[in-house]
Tab-separated table of C-alpha atoms in Angstrom:
chain	number	residue	atom	x	y	z
A	1	UNK	CA	1.788	3.211	32.279
A	2	UNK	CA	0.232	3.699	28.901
A	3	UNK	CA	-1.911	1.162	27.311
A	4	UNK	CA	0.139	-1.684	25.658
A	5	UNK	CA	-0.508	-2.093	22.008
A	6	UNK	CA	0.118	-5.306	20.232
A	7	UNK	CA	0.140	-6.634	16.541
A	8	UNK	CA	-2.356	-9.409	15.875
A	9	UNK	CA	-2.722	-9.441	12.104
A	10	UNK	CA	-0.480	-9.026	9.157
A	11	UNK	CA	-1.135	-8.451	5.410
A	12	UNK	CA	0.877	-7.612	2.424
A	13	UNK	CA	1.145	-7.608	-1.265
A	14	UNK	CA	4.648	-6.820	-2.562
A	15	UNK	CA	7.091	-7.387	-5.460
A	16	UNK	CA	8.067	-10.688	-3.586
A	17	UNK	CA	4.655	-12.250	-3.125
A	18	UNK	CA	0.954	-11.701	-2.877
A	19	UNK	CA	0.803	-12.271	0.667
A	20	UNK	CA	2.955	-12.079	4.024
A	21	UNK	CA	4.071	-15.804	3.878
A	22	UNK	CA	5.316	-15.694	0.336
A	23	UNK	CA	6.988	-12.260	0.817
A	24	UNK	CA	8.772	-13.466	4.103
A	25	UNK	CA	9.989	-16.660	2.619
A	26	UNK	CA	11.365	-14.689	-0.374
A	27	UNK	CA	13.142	-12.277	1.959
A	28	UNK	CA	14.763	-15.262	3.940
A	29	UNK	CA	15.772	-16.771	0.579
A	30	UNK	CA	17.442	-13.516	-0.471
A	31	UNK	CA	15.343	-13.337	-3.710
A	32	UNK	CA	15.208	-10.028	-5.659
A	33	UNK	CA	11.783	-8.694	-7.008
A	34	UNK	CA	13.328	-6.262	-9.427
A	35	UNK	CA	12.660	-6.815	-13.061
A	36	UNK	CA	13.187	-5.102	-16.402
A	37	UNK	CA	10.342	-2.736	-17.598
A	38	UNK	CA	9.528	-4.220	-21.071
A	39	UNK	CA	6.841	-1.506	-21.898
A	40	UNK	CA	7.508	0.853	-24.711
A	41	UNK	CA	7.190	3.888	-22.460
A	42	UNK	CA	10.338	3.027	-20.717
A	43	UNK	CA	12.601	2.646	-23.649
A	44	UNK	CA	13.796	6.324	-23.716
A	45	UNK	CA	14.327	6.615	-19.889
A	46	UNK	CA	17.585	6.187	-18.109
A	47	UNK	CA	15.824	3.851	-15.610
A	48	UNK	CA	14.216	0.785	-17.159
A	49	UNK	CA	13.846	-1.520	-13.988
A	50	UNK	CA	11.380	-1.439	-11.113
A	51	UNK	CA	10.067	-3.916	-8.490
A	52	UNK	CA	6.604	-4.596	-9.814
A	53	UNK	CA	3.974	-6.345	-7.769
A	54	UNK	CA	4.204	-10.210	-7.759
A	55	UNK	CA	0.477	-10.931	-8.054
A	56	UNK	CA	-1.653	-8.403	-10.037
A	57	UNK	CA	-4.918	-7.191	-8.253
A	58	UNK	CA	-6.749	-8.261	-11.312
A	59	UNK	CA	-6.249	-11.920	-10.072
A	60	UNK	CA	-7.715	-11.105	-6.749
A	61	UNK	CA	-10.357	-8.480	-7.088
A	62	UNK	CA	-13.511	-8.561	-9.363
A	63	UNK	CA	-13.261	-6.244	-12.454
A	64	UNK	CA	-16.085	-3.897	-11.346
A	65	UNK	CA	-14.208	-3.221	-8.058
A	66	UNK	CA	-10.846	-2.788	-9.863
A	67	UNK	CA	-12.257	-0.020	-12.206
A	68	UNK	CA	-13.190	2.337	-9.295
A	69	UNK	CA	-10.203	1.780	-7.094
A	70	UNK	CA	-6.686	3.314	-7.917
A	71	UNK	CA	-3.957	0.664	-8.100
A	72	UNK	CA	-2.658	1.731	-4.799
A	73	UNK	CA	-6.060	1.321	-3.173
A	74	UNK	CA	-6.318	-2.122	-4.856
A	75	UNK	CA	-3.112	-3.092	-3.054
A	76	UNK	CA	-4.230	-1.721	0.312
A	77	UNK	CA	-7.590	-3.644	0.164
A	78	UNK	CA	-5.788	-6.876	-0.679
A	79	UNK	CA	-3.295	-6.386	2.137
A	80	UNK	CA	-6.040	-5.295	4.619
A	81	UNK	CA	-8.279	-8.274	3.893
A	82	UNK	CA	-5.340	-10.675	4.625
A	83	UNK	CA	-4.504	-8.778	7.917
A	84	UNK	CA	-8.150	-8.885	8.874
A	85	UNK	CA	-8.488	-12.598	8.340
A	86	UNK	CA	-5.187	-13.156	9.912
A	87	UNK	CA	-6.322	-11.463	13.156
A	88	UNK	CA	-9.384	-13.739	13.422
A	89	UNK	CA	-11.939	-11.055	12.590
A	90	UNK	CA	-15.295	-11.584	11.037
A	91	UNK	CA	-15.966	-9.988	7.655
A	92	UNK	CA	-19.268	-8.852	6.474
A	93	UNK	CA	-22.662	-8.513	8.120
A	94	UNK	CA	-23.740	-12.192	7.755
A	95	UNK	CA	-24.551	-13.879	11.124
A	96	UNK	CA	-22.562	-16.939	9.850
A	97	UNK	CA	-19.364	-14.887	9.166
A	98	UNK	CA	-16.663	-16.707	11.210
A	99	UNK	CA	-14.520	-14.860	13.550
A	100	UNK	CA	-14.501	-12.070	16.189
A	101	UNK	CA	-16.849	-9.195	15.518
A	102	UNK	CA	-15.103	-5.853	16.149
A	103	UNK	CA	-17.134	-2.960	17.253
A	104	UNK	CA	-16.960	-0.373	14.365
A	105	UNK	CA	-16.991	2.610	16.633
A	106	UNK	CA	-13.888	1.238	18.325
A	107	UNK	CA	-12.089	0.471	15.002
A	108	UNK	CA	-9.760	2.933	13.227
A	109	UNK	CA	-8.230	2.766	9.692
A	110	UNK	CA	-4.915	4.496	9.235
A	111	UNK	CA	-3.608	3.931	5.736
A	112	UNK	CA	-1.071	6.178	4.179
A	113	UNK	CA	0.377	6.719	0.615
A	114	UNK	CA	3.257	8.795	-0.334
A	115	UNK	CA	1.842	10.120	-3.546
A	116	UNK	CA	-1.749	8.724	-3.625
A	117	UNK	CA	-3.459	7.802	-6.877
A	118	UNK	CA	-0.891	9.136	-9.203
A	119	UNK	CA	-1.535	6.675	-11.942
A	120	UNK	CA	-5.210	7.674	-11.968
A	121	UNK	CA	-4.317	11.354	-11.955
A	122	UNK	CA	-1.850	10.744	-14.963
A	123	UNK	CA	-4.087	8.435	-16.889
A	124	UNK	CA	-7.221	10.584	-16.379
A	125	UNK	CA	-5.227	13.609	-17.888
A	126	UNK	CA	-4.370	11.525	-20.808
A	127	UNK	CA	-8.142	10.610	-21.215
A	128	UNK	CA	-9.053	14.266	-20.849
A	129	UNK	CA	-6.730	15.370	-23.651
A	130	UNK	CA	-7.406	12.450	-26.032
A	131	UNK	CA	-11.202	11.928	-25.566
A	132	UNK	CA	-12.531	14.933	-23.592
A	133	UNK	CA	-14.095	15.571	-20.232
A	134	UNK	CA	-16.972	13.254	-20.465
A	135	UNK	CA	-14.621	10.244	-20.628
A	136	UNK	CA	-12.913	11.101	-17.376
A	137	UNK	CA	-14.224	8.456	-14.918
A	138	UNK	CA	-16.764	9.854	-12.254
A	139	UNK	CA	-14.626	7.942	-9.892
A	140	UNK	CA	-11.334	9.758	-10.698
A	141	UNK	CA	-11.530	12.005	-7.586
A	142	UNK	CA	-11.897	9.368	-4.977
A	143	UNK	CA	-9.313	7.300	-6.955
A	144	UNK	CA	-6.645	9.930	-6.990
A	145	UNK	CA	-7.008	11.602	-3.647
A	146	UNK	CA	-4.199	10.575	-1.232
A	147	UNK	CA	-6.641	9.651	1.617
A	148	UNK	CA	-8.547	7.302	-0.894
A	149	UNK	CA	-7.014	4.112	0.474
A	150	UNK	CA	-7.786	5.062	4.072
A	151	UNK	CA	-11.333	5.794	3.190
A	152	UNK	CA	-11.793	2.562	1.249
A	153	UNK	CA	-10.413	0.371	3.951
A	154	UNK	CA	-12.637	2.193	6.604
A	155	UNK	CA	-15.690	1.460	4.412
A	156	UNK	CA	-14.626	-2.267	3.703
A	157	UNK	CA	-14.306	-3.083	7.295
A	158	UNK	CA	-16.761	-0.609	9.018
A	159	UNK	CA	-14.007	1.460	10.672
A	160	UNK	CA	-15.829	4.352	12.456
A	161	UNK	CA	-13.367	5.490	15.169
A	162	UNK	CA	-11.541	7.570	12.397
A	163	UNK	CA	-9.948	7.072	9.019
A	164	UNK	CA	-6.642	8.882	8.549
A	165	UNK	CA	-3.954	9.163	5.788
A	166	UNK	CA	-0.700	10.712	6.941
A	167	UNK	CA	1.702	11.819	4.281
A	168	UNK	CA	5.300	12.015	4.971
A	169	UNK	CA	6.749	10.563	1.565
A	170	UNK	CA	8.793	7.395	2.255
A	171	UNK	CA	8.005	7.547	5.926
A	172	UNK	CA	4.216	7.531	5.436
A	173	UNK	CA	3.272	4.110	6.493
A	174	UNK	CA	5.694	4.023	9.466
A	175	UNK	CA	3.917	7.175	10.534
A	176	UNK	CA	0.539	5.356	10.095
A	177	UNK	CA	1.566	2.706	12.383
A	178	UNK	CA	2.739	5.303	14.958
A	179	UNK	CA	-0.566	7.241	14.562
A	180	UNK	CA	-2.404	3.837	15.050
A	181	UNK	CA	-0.463	3.167	18.226
A	182	UNK	CA	-1.296	6.618	19.447
A	183	UNK	CA	-5.104	6.200	18.669
A	184	UNK	CA	-5.147	3.008	20.898
A	185	UNK	CA	-3.154	4.645	23.663
A	186	UNK	CA	-5.315	7.669	23.614
A	187	UNK	CA	-8.428	5.449	24.029
A	188	UNK	CA	-9.905	6.373	20.709
A	189	UNK	CA	-9.844	2.861	19.380
A	190	UNK	CA	-9.336	-0.762	20.480
A	191	UNK	CA	-8.210	-1.952	17.051
A	192	UNK	CA	-6.561	-0.133	14.187
A	193	UNK	CA	-6.027	-1.256	10.645
A	194	UNK	CA	-2.611	0.531	10.001
A	195	UNK	CA	-0.167	0.619	7.160
A	196	UNK	CA	0.381	1.976	3.783
A	197	UNK	CA	0.362	1.502	0.003
A	198	UNK	CA	2.029	2.822	-3.187
A	199	UNK	CA	1.563	2.307	-6.898
A	200	UNK	CA	3.818	4.885	-8.621
A	201	UNK	CA	5.544	2.799	-11.397
A	202	UNK	CA	4.844	5.218	-14.224
A	203	UNK	CA	6.906	6.941	-16.946
A	204	UNK	CA	6.567	10.317	-15.069
A	205	UNK	CA	7.732	9.213	-11.683
A	206	UNK	CA	10.642	7.300	-13.060
A	207	UNK	CA	11.472	10.381	-15.095
A	208	UNK	CA	11.178	12.681	-12.056
A	209	UNK	CA	13.212	10.524	-9.699
A	210	UNK	CA	15.679	9.912	-12.443
A	211	UNK	CA	16.035	13.734	-12.974
A	212	UNK	CA	17.138	13.896	-9.275
A	213	UNK	CA	19.824	11.252	-9.966
A	214	UNK	CA	18.294	9.368	-7.172
A	215	UNK	CA	17.763	6.055	-8.998
A	216	UNK	CA	19.865	3.109	-9.937
A	217	UNK	CA	20.580	2.753	-13.657
A	218	UNK	CA	21.880	-0.693	-13.567
A	219	UNK	CA	19.385	-1.684	-16.233
A	220	UNK	CA	21.342	-4.709	-17.481
A	221	UNK	CA	21.193	-6.372	-14.072
A	222	UNK	CA	17.804	-5.740	-12.570
A	223	UNK	CA	18.126	-8.118	-9.684
A	224	UNK	CA	21.543	-6.670	-8.700
A	225	UNK	CA	20.331	-3.057	-8.896
A	226	UNK	CA	19.245	-2.530	-5.256
A	227	UNK	CA	22.425	-2.969	-3.236
A	228	UNK	CA	22.350	-1.030	-0.066
A	229	UNK	CA	25.857	-0.719	1.493
A	230	UNK	CA	27.745	-2.059	-1.413
A	231	UNK	CA	30.479	0.238	-2.605
A	232	UNK	CA	29.053	0.354	-6.108
A	233	UNK	CA	25.441	1.140	-5.227
A	234	UNK	CA	24.024	3.927	-7.466
A	235	UNK	CA	20.571	4.694	-6.248
A	236	UNK	CA	17.257	3.149	-5.277
A	237	UNK	CA	14.827	0.999	-7.287
A	238	UNK	CA	11.268	2.003	-7.404
A	239	UNK	CA	8.889	-0.662	-6.161
A	240	UNK	CA	5.053	-1.007	-5.430
A	241	UNK	CA	2.971	-2.730	-2.982
A	242	UNK	CA	1.326	-2.473	0.358
A	243	UNK	CA	1.686	-3.644	3.930
A	244	UNK	CA	-1.068	-3.645	6.591
A	245	UNK	CA	-0.929	-4.520	10.278
A	246	UNK	CA	-3.715	-5.003	12.769
A	247	UNK	CA	-2.911	-3.049	15.897
A	248	UNK	CA	-4.972	-3.890	19.057
A	249	UNK	CA	-4.814	-2.876	22.685
A	250	UNK	CA	-3.361	-5.831	24.554
A	251	UNK	CA	-6.357	-6.002	26.853
A	252	UNK	CA	-8.600	-6.389	23.918
A	253	UNK	CA	-6.448	-8.940	22.257
A	254	UNK	CA	-6.095	-11.002	25.298
A	255	UNK	CA	-9.729	-10.947	26.138
A	256	UNK	CA	-10.615	-12.515	22.768
A	257	UNK	CA	-7.637	-14.912	22.974
A	258	UNK	CA	-5.828	-13.525	19.959
A	259	UNK	CA	-2.398	-14.574	18.530
A	260	UNK	CA	0.044	-11.816	19.420
A	261	UNK	CA	2.935	-11.336	16.865
A	262	UNK	CA	4.759	-8.770	18.901
A	263	UNK	CA	4.375	-5.604	20.999
A	264	UNK	CA	4.183	-2.370	19.077
A	265	UNK	CA	6.155	-0.779	21.882
A	266	UNK	CA	6.647	2.804	20.694
A	267	UNK	CA	7.359	5.233	17.993
A	268	UNK	CA	9.893	8.151	17.539
A	269	UNK	CA	9.463	11.072	15.181
A	270	UNK	CA	11.718	13.936	14.129
A	271	UNK	CA	11.928	16.543	11.515
A	272	UNK	CA	15.265	17.687	10.093
A	273	UNK	CA	14.099	21.306	9.305
A	274	UNK	CA	17.079	21.329	7.015
A	275	UNK	CA	17.031	19.897	3.379
A	276	UNK	CA	13.883	18.928	1.527
A	277	UNK	CA	15.349	15.740	-0.029
A	278	UNK	CA	18.422	14.853	2.043
A	279	UNK	CA	17.632	13.570	5.497
A	280	UNK	CA	20.494	14.155	7.936
A	281	UNK	CA	22.026	11.897	10.550
A	282	UNK	CA	21.226	14.038	13.343
A	283	UNK	CA	17.508	13.952	12.691
A	284	UNK	CA	17.496	10.103	12.001
A	285	UNK	CA	19.270	9.563	15.363
A	286	UNK	CA	16.664	11.672	17.192
A	287	UNK	CA	13.865	9.634	15.753
A	288	UNK	CA	15.513	6.321	16.962
A	289	UNK	CA	16.407	7.899	20.415
A	290	UNK	CA	12.670	9.029	20.777
A	291	UNK	CA	11.368	5.596	19.771
A	292	UNK	CA	13.516	4.017	22.527
A	293	UNK	CA	12.166	6.594	25.157
A	294	UNK	CA	8.669	6.157	23.964
A	295	UNK	CA	8.982	2.385	24.107
A	296	UNK	CA	10.806	2.358	27.456
A	297	UNK	CA	13.691	0.494	25.956
A	298	UNK	CA	17.470	0.740	26.347
A	299	UNK	CA	19.892	0.515	23.511
A	300	UNK	CA	21.002	-2.746	24.877
A	301	UNK	CA	17.523	-4.242	24.361
A	302	UNK	CA	17.653	-3.707	20.584
A	303	UNK	CA	18.912	-6.852	18.702
A	304	UNK	CA	17.928	-5.909	15.048
A	305	UNK	CA	17.277	-2.885	12.884
A	306	UNK	CA	15.413	-3.055	9.660
A	307	UNK	CA	17.133	0.015	8.081
A	308	UNK	CA	15.679	2.438	5.619
A	309	UNK	CA	18.719	1.687	3.497
A	310	UNK	CA	17.597	2.621	0.105
A	311	UNK	CA	20.832	1.947	-1.818
A	312	UNK	CA	21.657	5.633	-2.512
A	313	UNK	CA	25.300	6.559	-1.917
A	314	UNK	CA	24.679	9.262	0.675
A	315	UNK	CA	21.607	8.022	2.456
A	316	UNK	CA	22.711	4.694	3.390
A	317	UNK	CA	25.932	6.053	5.132
A	318	UNK	CA	24.098	8.763	6.953
A	319	UNK	CA	21.843	6.106	8.551
A	320	UNK	CA	24.742	4.074	9.698
A	321	UNK	CA	26.158	7.133	11.281
A	322	UNK	CA	22.837	7.844	12.951
A	323	UNK	CA	22.393	4.359	14.263
A	324	UNK	CA	25.771	4.758	16.006
A	325	UNK	CA	24.873	8.072	17.395
A	326	UNK	CA	21.700	6.854	18.717
A	327	UNK	CA	22.499	3.564	20.106
A	328	UNK	CA	26.200	4.164	21.087
A	329	UNK	CA	28.368	1.183	21.797
A	330	UNK	CA	25.243	-1.176	21.600
A	331	UNK	CA	25.169	-0.470	17.915
A	332	UNK	CA	28.005	-2.786	17.261
A	333	UNK	CA	25.886	-5.726	18.536
A	334	UNK	CA	22.906	-5.175	16.431
A	335	UNK	CA	22.064	-6.981	13.306
A	336	UNK	CA	21.162	-4.534	10.585
A	337	UNK	CA	19.512	-5.356	7.278
A	338	UNK	CA	17.906	-3.631	4.460
A	339	UNK	CA	15.156	-5.572	2.900
A	340	UNK	CA	14.877	-3.031	0.054
A	341	UNK	CA	17.682	-4.887	-1.482
A	342	UNK	CA	14.933	-7.323	-2.486
A	343	UNK	CA	11.701	-5.518	-2.528
A	344	UNK	CA	13.036	-2.135	-4.041
A	345	UNK	CA	11.672	1.021	-2.529
A	346	UNK	CA	7.860	1.002	-1.944
A	347	UNK	CA	7.715	4.682	-0.942
A	348	UNK	CA	4.464	5.020	1.095
A	349	UNK	CA	4.284	1.332	1.468
A	350	UNK	CA	7.793	0.791	2.679
A	351	UNK	CA	7.389	1.505	6.385
A	352	UNK	CA	4.661	-0.967	6.868
A	353	UNK	CA	6.036	-3.779	4.772
A	354	UNK	CA	9.346	-3.350	6.778
A	355	UNK	CA	7.728	-3.243	9.974
A	356	UNK	CA	6.173	-6.624	9.209
A	357	UNK	CA	9.638	-7.913	8.271
A	358	UNK	CA	10.962	-6.354	11.511
A	359	UNK	CA	8.498	-7.979	13.936
A	360	UNK	CA	8.636	-11.320	11.974
A	361	UNK	CA	12.468	-11.366	12.390
A	362	UNK	CA	11.953	-10.816	16.163
A	363	UNK	CA	9.264	-13.545	16.225
A	364	UNK	CA	11.125	-16.203	14.110
A	365	UNK	CA	14.494	-15.160	15.321
A	366	UNK	CA	15.727	-14.887	11.831
A	367	UNK	CA	16.859	-11.685	9.993
A	368	UNK	CA	16.625	-11.610	6.215
A	369	UNK	CA	19.989	-10.881	4.478
A	370	UNK	CA	20.833	-7.652	2.587
A	371	UNK	CA	21.549	-9.006	-0.868
A	372	UNK	CA	24.071	-7.699	-3.543
A	373	UNK	CA	26.835	-6.679	-1.182
A	374	UNK	CA	29.864	-7.634	-3.228
A	375	UNK	CA	32.090	-5.133	-1.632
A	376	UNK	CA	30.980	-3.578	1.731
A	377	UNK	CA	31.337	0.288	1.832
A	378	UNK	CA	34.182	1.098	4.211
A	379	UNK	CA	32.000	3.574	6.006
A	380	UNK	CA	29.450	0.797	6.875
A	381	UNK	CA	31.076	-0.477	10.093
A	382	UNK	CA	28.007	-2.115	11.638
A	383	UNK	CA	26.857	-5.742	11.583
A	384	UNK	CA	25.035	-6.145	8.259
A	385	UNK	CA	23.111	-9.382	7.656
A	386	UNK	CA	24.467	-11.147	4.539
A	387	UNK	CA	24.189	-14.346	2.790
A	388	UNK	CA	22.055	-16.663	4.919
A	389	UNK	CA	19.386	-15.402	7.293
A	390	UNK	CA	21.007	-14.402	10.616
A	391	UNK	CA	19.912	-15.978	13.888
A	392	UNK	CA	18.805	-13.653	16.654
A	393	UNK	CA	19.199	-14.595	20.398
A	394	UNK	CA	16.077	-15.827	22.185
A	395	UNK	CA	14.566	-14.268	25.280
A	396	UNK	CA	13.355	-10.705	25.736
A	397	UNK	CA	14.479	-8.406	22.779
A	398	UNK	CA	13.302	-5.562	20.658
A	399	UNK	CA	13.909	-4.318	17.193
A	400	UNK	CA	13.581	-0.970	15.290
A	401	UNK	CA	12.309	-0.107	11.860
A	402	UNK	CA	13.538	3.140	10.456
A	403	UNK	CA	11.749	5.086	7.634
A	404	UNK	CA	12.811	8.483	6.446
A	405	UNK	CA	11.038	10.655	3.878
A	406	UNK	CA	11.590	13.618	1.547
A	407	UNK	CA	10.527	16.634	3.557
A	408	UNK	CA	12.828	15.763	6.423
A	409	UNK	CA	10.521	13.233	8.112
A	410	UNK	CA	12.205	10.648	10.198
A	411	UNK	CA	10.148	7.953	11.807
A	412	UNK	CA	11.216	4.995	13.959
A	413	UNK	CA	8.905	2.140	15.090
A	414	UNK	CA	10.004	-0.182	17.941
A	415	UNK	CA	8.730	-3.649	18.373
A	416	UNK	CA	9.217	-5.863	21.277
A	417	UNK	CA	8.781	-9.674	21.631
A	418	UNK	CA	5.629	-10.589	23.504
A	419	UNK	CA	6.075	-12.376	26.624
A	420	UNK	CA	3.033	-14.328	27.321
B	1	UNK	CA	-31.451	-1.033	-39.065
B	2	UNK	CA	-32.779	0.087	-35.649
B	3	UNK	CA	-31.891	-2.150	-32.571
B	4	UNK	CA	-34.471	-4.266	-31.061
B	5	UNK	CA	-35.487	-3.906	-27.402
B	6	UNK	CA	-33.923	-7.159	-26.780
B	7	UNK	CA	-30.682	-6.082	-28.390
B	8	UNK	CA	-30.605	-2.912	-26.255
B	9	UNK	CA	-31.363	-5.002	-23.194
B	10	UNK	CA	-28.649	-7.316	-23.825
B	11	UNK	CA	-26.187	-4.548	-24.486
B	12	UNK	CA	-27.213	-2.806	-21.352
B	13	UNK	CA	-26.807	-5.963	-19.387
B	14	UNK	CA	-23.201	-6.264	-20.671
B	15	UNK	CA	-22.386	-2.640	-19.681
B	16	UNK	CA	-23.941	-2.974	-16.263
B	17	UNK	CA	-22.108	-6.153	-15.557
B	18	UNK	CA	-18.727	-4.518	-16.546
B	19	UNK	CA	-19.339	-1.399	-14.538
B	20	UNK	CA	-21.197	-2.380	-11.574
B	21	UNK	CA	-20.518	-6.196	-11.313
B	22	UNK	CA	-24.281	-7.156	-11.501
B	23	UNK	CA	-24.627	-10.171	-13.483
B	24	UNK	CA	-26.100	-9.392	-16.937
B	25	UNK	CA	-28.856	-11.888	-16.456
B	26	UNK	CA	-30.207	-9.918	-13.420
B	27	UNK	CA	-30.603	-6.890	-15.677
B	28	UNK	CA	-34.326	-7.228	-16.548
B	29	UNK	CA	-36.735	-4.426	-17.658
B	30	UNK	CA	-38.589	-4.114	-14.434
B	31	UNK	CA	-35.552	-3.619	-12.187
B	32	UNK	CA	-34.822	-0.333	-10.522
B	33	UNK	CA	-31.204	0.828	-10.888
B	34	UNK	CA	-31.024	2.174	-7.189
B	35	UNK	CA	-33.401	-0.096	-5.423
B	36	UNK	CA	-32.860	-3.484	-7.102
B	37	UNK	CA	-29.413	-3.362	-8.708
B	38	UNK	CA	-27.790	-1.185	-6.074
B	39	UNK	CA	-26.341	1.050	-8.589
B	40	UNK	CA	-25.168	4.591	-7.404
B	41	UNK	CA	-25.393	7.906	-9.198
B	42	UNK	CA	-21.620	7.899	-10.175
B	43	UNK	CA	-21.959	4.413	-11.724
B	44	UNK	CA	-25.113	5.750	-13.725
B	45	UNK	CA	-22.842	8.410	-15.245
B	46	UNK	CA	-20.391	5.709	-16.430
B	47	UNK	CA	-23.308	3.569	-17.678
B	48	UNK	CA	-24.656	6.517	-19.678
B	49	UNK	CA	-21.401	7.225	-21.250
B	50	UNK	CA	-20.879	3.556	-22.081
B	51	UNK	CA	-24.443	3.453	-23.529
B	52	UNK	CA	-23.798	6.408	-25.678
B	53	UNK	CA	-20.644	4.579	-27.139
B	54	UNK	CA	-22.587	1.367	-27.691
B	55	UNK	CA	-25.995	2.620	-28.923
B	56	UNK	CA	-25.034	6.102	-30.349
B	57	UNK	CA	-27.529	7.742	-28.167
B	58	UNK	CA	-26.495	10.556	-25.886
B	59	UNK	CA	-28.249	10.810	-22.554
B	60	UNK	CA	-28.023	14.193	-21.140
B	61	UNK	CA	-27.801	14.654	-17.251
B	62	UNK	CA	-31.286	16.066	-17.036
B	63	UNK	CA	-32.719	12.978	-18.866
B	64	UNK	CA	-30.462	10.613	-16.970
B	65	UNK	CA	-32.109	11.521	-13.548
B	66	UNK	CA	-35.486	10.379	-14.896
B	67	UNK	CA	-34.306	7.005	-15.970
B	68	UNK	CA	-35.215	4.860	-12.891
B	69	UNK	CA	-35.493	1.499	-14.379
B	70	UNK	CA	-33.727	-0.811	-17.019
B	71	UNK	CA	-36.914	-0.465	-19.096
B	72	UNK	CA	-36.816	3.450	-18.902
B	73	UNK	CA	-33.255	3.259	-20.547
B	74	UNK	CA	-34.316	0.737	-23.183
B	75	UNK	CA	-37.343	2.982	-24.017
B	76	UNK	CA	-35.231	6.114	-24.110
B	77	UNK	CA	-32.609	4.618	-26.380
B	78	UNK	CA	-35.220	3.119	-28.652
B	79	UNK	CA	-37.047	6.372	-28.718
B	80	UNK	CA	-34.037	8.176	-30.095
B	81	UNK	CA	-34.256	5.782	-33.008
B	82	UNK	CA	-30.753	5.850	-33.932
B	83	UNK	CA	-29.508	2.951	-36.240
B	84	UNK	CA	-26.667	0.834	-34.956
């Protein structure tokens, strides 16, 4: 029997709110975080909408810290601080700091990003061309590197068991949670700060995704643009933000009397080895099947799936097929939702933010609705939560969070209700 | 007109507050950047660039490493004698 891993702290900063509580209440209320981009740089783009962060980091972090952190690192630090406090840990070296003191050599940090400090990269290049090399910040390299957020979080909290940044595009932060689970199971850490972050709302990224014809161009109705499973969906909406969870061995959590949100029961991975941008249903199904096996769960244990559901015409239907393939006849009894209908697509932040939504749905017994479904796609023949939040049955139950990334990465994280 | 020591000190305080988050009032002549103000070498590079913008005095890398205290910078900038 492998070590049981539990979730004891949650943190997030998203297009819906500056913390977990405000994000969760907006999800239950079915509120969209998608807005028009008013900046001049967007006016010639086919896509002029995005799910920008609800609370700017400048409202939270002091100026001198902001200037040496990429925006994605700012998000990650804000979310990590919330999760750290939420778990009841002491921050800083002061004797008087309240909370449990974690042994740094038993603490890991796994914080992913799909793209890394892309805004620093692009802005620094503008600076170089316009003002010369001396004006490029001496902090540009640690700000733009994709492992920058993992390094910053490890420094902030003194995580010396290891700092890791796994890149698998839109599956990155689900993979980070999986890696954190594995660190604890392997005995390399007792506590892991795990999750991901992304800050990629920039002219170039919008142009590049638009060039793929992957994005919604419903510019006149921002709040209605992200509409997974609706017949008239026309692509994803780019979002930004970060989600962080505190993973902890159950033994460690129990010994300090921690509040336990859920059991991080297992993770399943697969690679399509097929197409670089179009994930296939077989690969997605394999990830879900492997998550069940890893977690020791049966399809009948699953009451809820937080789907990847990005609102692209092909991807959404592929995932529905995959759920049926992986879970068989049990699939029809599972409440499925896509919270991207409200948050947009947070790329490397999405797996962690949606894992938080998944385990809160289990804990609260309420599944946030998928908004904007006016006309359900005929090929979507599963029970999609719509309208009011959907109640889940009580008792032992489990849920899955799917994340799929360009490159053919499929990751599924399984959470189980904790029975005390 | 050349800047006075006090004007340079005050300008330097603002730059250091902006870049390193040290309150400008703590930036007094005898303070060591590394030991007292906890300013690392990369931040010193930023401070030197900002000082060049503000005072019109370039601080080359091989000079920068000799500037250990706030007073060292004030004296260096003053010594270059460039008008504001």
